[in-house]
């Protein structure tokens, strides 16, 4: 649901552009096939799905420390996702996004 709300907010409003000073390569109206929008959606889905695995594989309560292997795997996966968000990969239909967009996606996932 968060992904749908995020995309709808980006497509229909200037909220993120006005409040956080971020922008996409194409301005309003933003195309549904915008390569940077694809990267934002990829990053949001990747982070939240990796966090879900992290939470479900942790033993015990929320306050218990997870295993070292699980923590390392989660951190490496997040690092790879952030590297992918900064990269322009010619063989894909996505483009790099700014650190501001990465921060917005992270904060939305944490607050959610």
C-alpha atoms as one frame of an Amber mdcrd trajectory, in Angstrom:
protein
   0.000   0.000   0.000   2.880   2.352   0.780   4.331   1.856  -2.694   1.037
   2.825  -4.322   0.717   5.898  -2.084   4.312   6.921  -2.816   3.906   6.627
  -6.594   0.566   8.423  -6.533   2.030  11.267  -4.463   4.980  11.616  -6.851
   2.766  11.547  -9.948  -0.102  13.755  -8.759   1.586  16.322  -6.494   4.779
  18.325  -6.032   4.981  17.449  -2.325   8.461  15.903  -2.335   9.840  18.476
  -4.758   8.520  21.388  -2.677   9.288  20.043   0.817  12.611  18.268   0.213
  14.016  19.899  -2.926  14.301  16.661  -4.888  13.423  16.314  -8.549  13.190
  13.811 -11.336  14.756  14.165 -14.781  11.339  15.007 -16.254   9.116  17.533
 -14.548   5.335  17.645 -14.315   3.500  15.890 -15.653   5.709  12.954 -14.675
   5.402  10.022 -17.040   4.355   6.695 -15.541   7.298   5.137 -17.367   9.885
   7.517 -15.927  13.122   5.524 -15.373  13.832   7.324 -12.098  10.328   6.563
 -10.838  11.061   2.897 -11.579  14.215   3.157  -9.443  12.285   4.737  -6.552
   9.751   1.893  -6.662  12.533  -0.723  -6.908  14.348   0.764  -3.924  11.199
   0.967  -1.809  10.207  -2.627  -2.541  13.758  -3.942  -2.071  14.258  -2.237
   1.282  10.909  -3.218   2.739  11.141  -6.839   1.577  14.659  -7.213   2.986
  13.498  -5.668   6.261  10.580  -8.110   6.382  12.977 -11.045   6.065  15.146
  -9.481   8.768  12.216  -9.115  11.160  10.758 -12.576  10.543  14.122 -14.327
  10.917  15.022 -12.630  14.188  14.535 -14.838  17.228  12.539 -13.690  20.202
  11.218 -10.236  20.907  11.960  -6.964  19.154  14.503  -6.018  21.797  16.704
  -9.083  21.300  19.812  -8.719  19.196  19.656 -10.622  15.879  22.384 -13.045
  14.853  25.569 -11.597  13.403  25.112 -13.449  10.108  21.589 -12.098   9.670
  22.695  -8.562  10.480  25.604  -8.778   8.008  23.356 -10.153   5.259  20.841
  -7.341   5.817  23.542  -4.641   5.769  25.145  -6.023   2.598  21.758  -6.195
   0.860  21.033  -2.575   1.822  24.445  -1.457   0.586  23.886  -3.173  -2.766
  20.451  -1.537  -3.080  21.920   1.913  -2.436  24.739   1.322  -4.949  22.125
   0.257  -7.491  20.122   3.439  -6.809  23.134   5.633  -7.609  24.097   3.720
 -10.745  22.987   4.242 -14.318  22.820   0.757 -15.702  22.579   0.749 -19.495
  21.007  -2.686 -19.714  17.978  -1.723 -17.574  15.122   0.737 -17.851  16.073
   2.580 -14.664  18.178   5.665 -13.931  20.053   6.874 -10.892  18.237   8.886
  -8.242  19.614  11.447  -5.816  20.477  10.856  -2.193  17.413  12.898  -1.286
  15.104  10.344  -2.909  16.994   7.506  -1.208  16.516   9.251   2.140  12.804
   9.796   1.486  12.309   6.110   0.700  14.258   5.030   3.795  12.329   7.351
   6.096   8.988   6.246   4.653   9.916   2.598   5.196  11.048   3.203   8.777
   8.016   5.311   9.712   5.654   2.816   8.166
